[in-house]
Amino acid sequence: MAYTDTEQEAVKKTWAGEKAKLKQMSFGEKLEYIWAYYKLHILVIVLILGAITWGVHHALTYVEYRIYGMVINSGQFNEELNTTLHDKLGMAKRDGVNITADLYTDESANMGGYGNRLDIYVMSGQLDFAFTDKEGVDYLVNMGAIRAIEDLAPDYLLSEWSDDKLYEASVVGDDGNTYSGNVAVDISDSPIHEYFGLDDNINYLVLADLSGSEEYMNNFYKLLYEIEEGE
């Protein structure tokens, strides 16, 4: 039979009194008594421990993405790069790279719960570079999301790309005026294509640098140069 507190005991409990009562009970009665009178305390403790555990885990695993890449009109790329590029780009411990694939210019294949995923990512600034086909290049140009390659890539990298590899289109400059510029580079025959594990139809690299992570983007350009050079 489980122990039942008297009215006075229920109102005023002491640690010594509780220990004395528990000594009189069997193991099962102790569990029943503790749950009956202390279940709220137990639940609060569990919630607090859960919050502390989540906080510690979050602090140890949290990553702030500083560079964003896209693969547009394909779901294929070397997914290991989301991890290995961290060291390649000399990133701080909590910084990271996020490359998102399965983004499509065909809205019927690209709609999420809040609309067109590609548009949402671009408008939120989650685009520094993208690998895509011609349709993807034109789509990003029409959105005003990408800039002329000459405005972003350093000269040593541009020297690796011959004029016949560059894709020209009308773009809006920082001054708001429209002019013709090279908005993409054909990488179909470049070691960059193999390095990133791209699908055969994904032939272009475009640059946007929307996140503004200058140091890491400069390291990204150096990496592209090293890949082109076979280093």
C-alpha positions as a printed Julia matrix, in Angstrom:
231×3 Matrix{Float64}:
  0.0    0.0     0.0
  1.49   3.38   -0.99
  2.23   5.93    1.71
 -0.34   8.75    1.89
  0.6   12.1     3.39
 -1.55  13.57    6.12
 -2.97  17.01    5.4
 -0.24  18.66    7.47
  2.51  16.65    5.77
  1.2   17.6     2.34
  1.39  21.29    3.22
  4.77  21.3     4.93
  7.45  18.9     3.73
 11.02  18.64    4.96
 13.92  16.68    3.51
 14.38  14.76    6.77
 10.69  13.92    6.92
 10.63  12.74    3.32
 13.66  10.51    3.9
 11.96   8.98    6.96
  8.78   8.24    5.01
 10.67   6.7     2.11
 12.51   4.34    4.44
  9.13   2.81    5.39
  8.2    2.0     1.77
  9.02  -0.74   -0.68
 10.81   0.14   -3.93
  7.54   0.23   -5.88
  5.84   2.36   -3.24
  8.77   4.79   -3.33
  8.41   5.24   -7.1
  4.65   5.7    -6.77
  5.05   8.23   -3.96
  7.79  10.23   -5.7
  5.79  10.4    -8.93
  2.58  11.41   -7.12
  4.13  14.31   -5.22
  7.14  15.32   -7.32
  6.18  14.73  -10.97
  6.09  18.46  -11.72
  9.53  18.9   -10.17
 10.83  15.96  -12.21
  9.38  17.36  -15.45
 10.91  20.78  -14.78
 14.31  19.21  -14.12
 14.04  17.12  -17.32
 13.18  20.24  -19.34
 16.08  22.17  -17.83
 18.53  19.34  -18.52
 17.18  19.06  -22.06
 17.67  22.78  -22.63
 21.21  22.63  -21.26
 22.02  19.6   -23.43
 20.64  21.33  -26.54
 22.57  24.49  -25.73
 25.85  22.62  -25.32
 25.27  20.61  -28.51
 24.35  23.76  -30.43
 27.45  25.56  -29.18
 29.69  22.66  -30.22
 28.12  22.04  -33.65
 26.86  25.47  -34.74
 28.08  26.57  -38.16
 27.66  30.04  -39.64
 27.63  29.76  -43.42
 29.82  32.45  -44.95
 29.96  31.2   -48.54
 26.94  30.01  -50.52
 27.04  28.04  -53.74
 24.28  26.67  -55.95
 23.86  23.94  -58.51
 20.97  25.01  -60.74
 19.02  22.61  -62.99
 20.75  19.56  -61.54
 20.98  17.69  -58.26
 24.5   16.37  -58.81
 27.71  17.65  -57.22
 30.44  16.41  -54.89
 28.62  16.8   -51.57
 31.83  16.2   -49.58
 32.89  19.7   -50.61
 30.45  21.18  -48.1
 32.89  19.85  -45.49
 36.29  19.84  -47.19
 36.06  23.38  -48.55
 36.17  24.66  -44.98
 39.88  23.85  -44.74
 40.6   24.64  -48.4
 39.33  28.2   -47.9
 41.1   28.69  -44.56
 37.86  29.23  -42.67
 37.48  29.86  -38.96
 36.21  26.96  -36.85
 32.52  27.95  -36.8
 32.39  29.23  -40.4
 31.32  27.03  -43.28
 30.36  26.6   -46.92
 26.91  25.57  -48.08
 26.37  24.35  -51.63
 22.7   23.71  -52.44
 21.65  21.59  -55.42
 18.23  20.65  -56.85
 17.34  24.26  -57.61
 15.54  24.69  -60.92
 14.53  27.47  -63.27
 11.37  25.47  -64.0
  9.1   26.68  -61.2
  6.92  23.57  -61.33
  9.97  21.52  -60.23
 11.22  24.1   -57.78
  8.31  25.2   -55.62
  8.61  24.84  -51.86
  6.23  25.65  -49.04
  6.94  29.38  -49.32
  7.37  29.73  -53.07
 10.17  29.31  -55.6
 13.19  28.03  -53.63
 15.71  29.42  -56.11
 14.22  32.93  -55.92
 14.03  32.8   -52.11
 17.68  31.8   -51.75
 18.85  34.47  -54.19
 16.76  37.24  -52.61
 18.05  36.28  -49.16
 21.64  36.69  -50.37
 22.52  32.99  -50.34
 24.42  33.11  -53.62
 28.15  33.68  -54.09
 28.71  31.33  -57.01
 26.63  28.91  -59.03
 27.13  26.07  -61.47
 24.38  25.88  -64.05
 23.38  25.52  -67.68
 22.56  28.33  -70.14
 18.97  28.54  -68.91
 20.24  29.04  -65.38
 22.63  31.8   -66.46
 19.85  33.65  -68.26
 17.51  33.21  -65.29
 20.02  34.75  -62.86
 20.81  37.57  -65.28
 17.1   38.42  -65.54
 16.9   38.46  -61.74
 19.83  40.87  -61.62
 21.58  38.46  -59.26
 24.97  38.07  -60.92
 27.71  40.49  -61.84
 30.22  40.65  -64.64
 33.02  38.17  -64.01
 35.64  40.87  -64.59
 34.21  42.82  -61.62
 34.76  39.94  -59.21
 37.38  37.42  -60.35
 41.04  38.5   -59.99
 43.17  38.98  -63.09
 45.27  35.86  -62.44
 42.09  33.74  -62.59
 40.63  35.58  -65.58
 43.83  34.84  -67.5
 42.92  31.13  -67.3
 39.7   31.72  -69.27
 39.95  32.55  -72.95
 37.43  34.92  -74.53
 35.65  32.11  -76.34
 34.82  30.55  -72.94
 33.05  33.65  -71.62
 29.29  34.14  -71.89
 28.23  37.73  -72.61
 24.9   39.27  -71.61
 23.37  42.58  -70.6
 23.73  43.2   -66.88
 22.84  45.99  -64.48
 25.92  47.59  -62.95
 26.39  48.95  -59.45
 25.48  52.39  -60.79
 22.08  51.12  -61.95
 22.94  51.36  -65.64
 22.69  48.43  -68.05
 25.72  47.35  -70.01
 27.14  44.27  -71.72
 29.41  42.08  -69.66
 30.72  38.57  -69.33
 28.41  36.93  -66.81
 29.6   33.31  -66.92
 32.48  31.11  -67.95
 32.17  27.79  -69.77
 33.78  25.13  -67.56
 32.67  22.08  -69.53
 36.28  21.25  -70.44
 37.8   22.63  -67.24
 39.1   20.54  -64.32
 36.74  22.67  -62.21
 33.86  20.63  -63.66
 35.36  17.36  -62.46
 36.5   18.79  -59.12
 32.96  19.79  -58.19
 31.49  16.54  -59.56
 28.97  18.24  -61.84
 26.45  16.74  -64.22
 27.26  16.84  -67.95
 24.64  19.51  -68.68
 26.05  21.91  -66.06
 28.58  23.86  -68.11
 28.76  27.35  -66.63
 30.16  29.04  -63.55
 28.61  32.35  -62.52
 29.69  34.7   -59.74
 27.54  36.89  -57.51
 29.35  37.39  -54.16
 26.11  38.36  -52.41
 27.28  37.36  -48.93
 30.15  39.83  -48.93
 32.67  37.4   -47.4
 35.62  39.02  -49.17
 38.44  37.04  -47.55
 36.82  33.67  -48.18
 35.79  34.56  -51.72
 39.37  35.57  -52.49
 40.47  32.18  -51.18
 37.78  30.59  -53.36
 39.21  32.31  -56.44
 42.68  31.08  -55.5
 41.3   27.56  -55.23
 39.72  27.82  -58.69
 43.07  28.99  -60.06
 44.88  26.07  -58.44
 42.34  23.64  -59.88
 42.79  25.14  -63.35
 46.55  24.85  -62.97
 46.28  21.24  -61.8
 47.89  22.0   -58.44
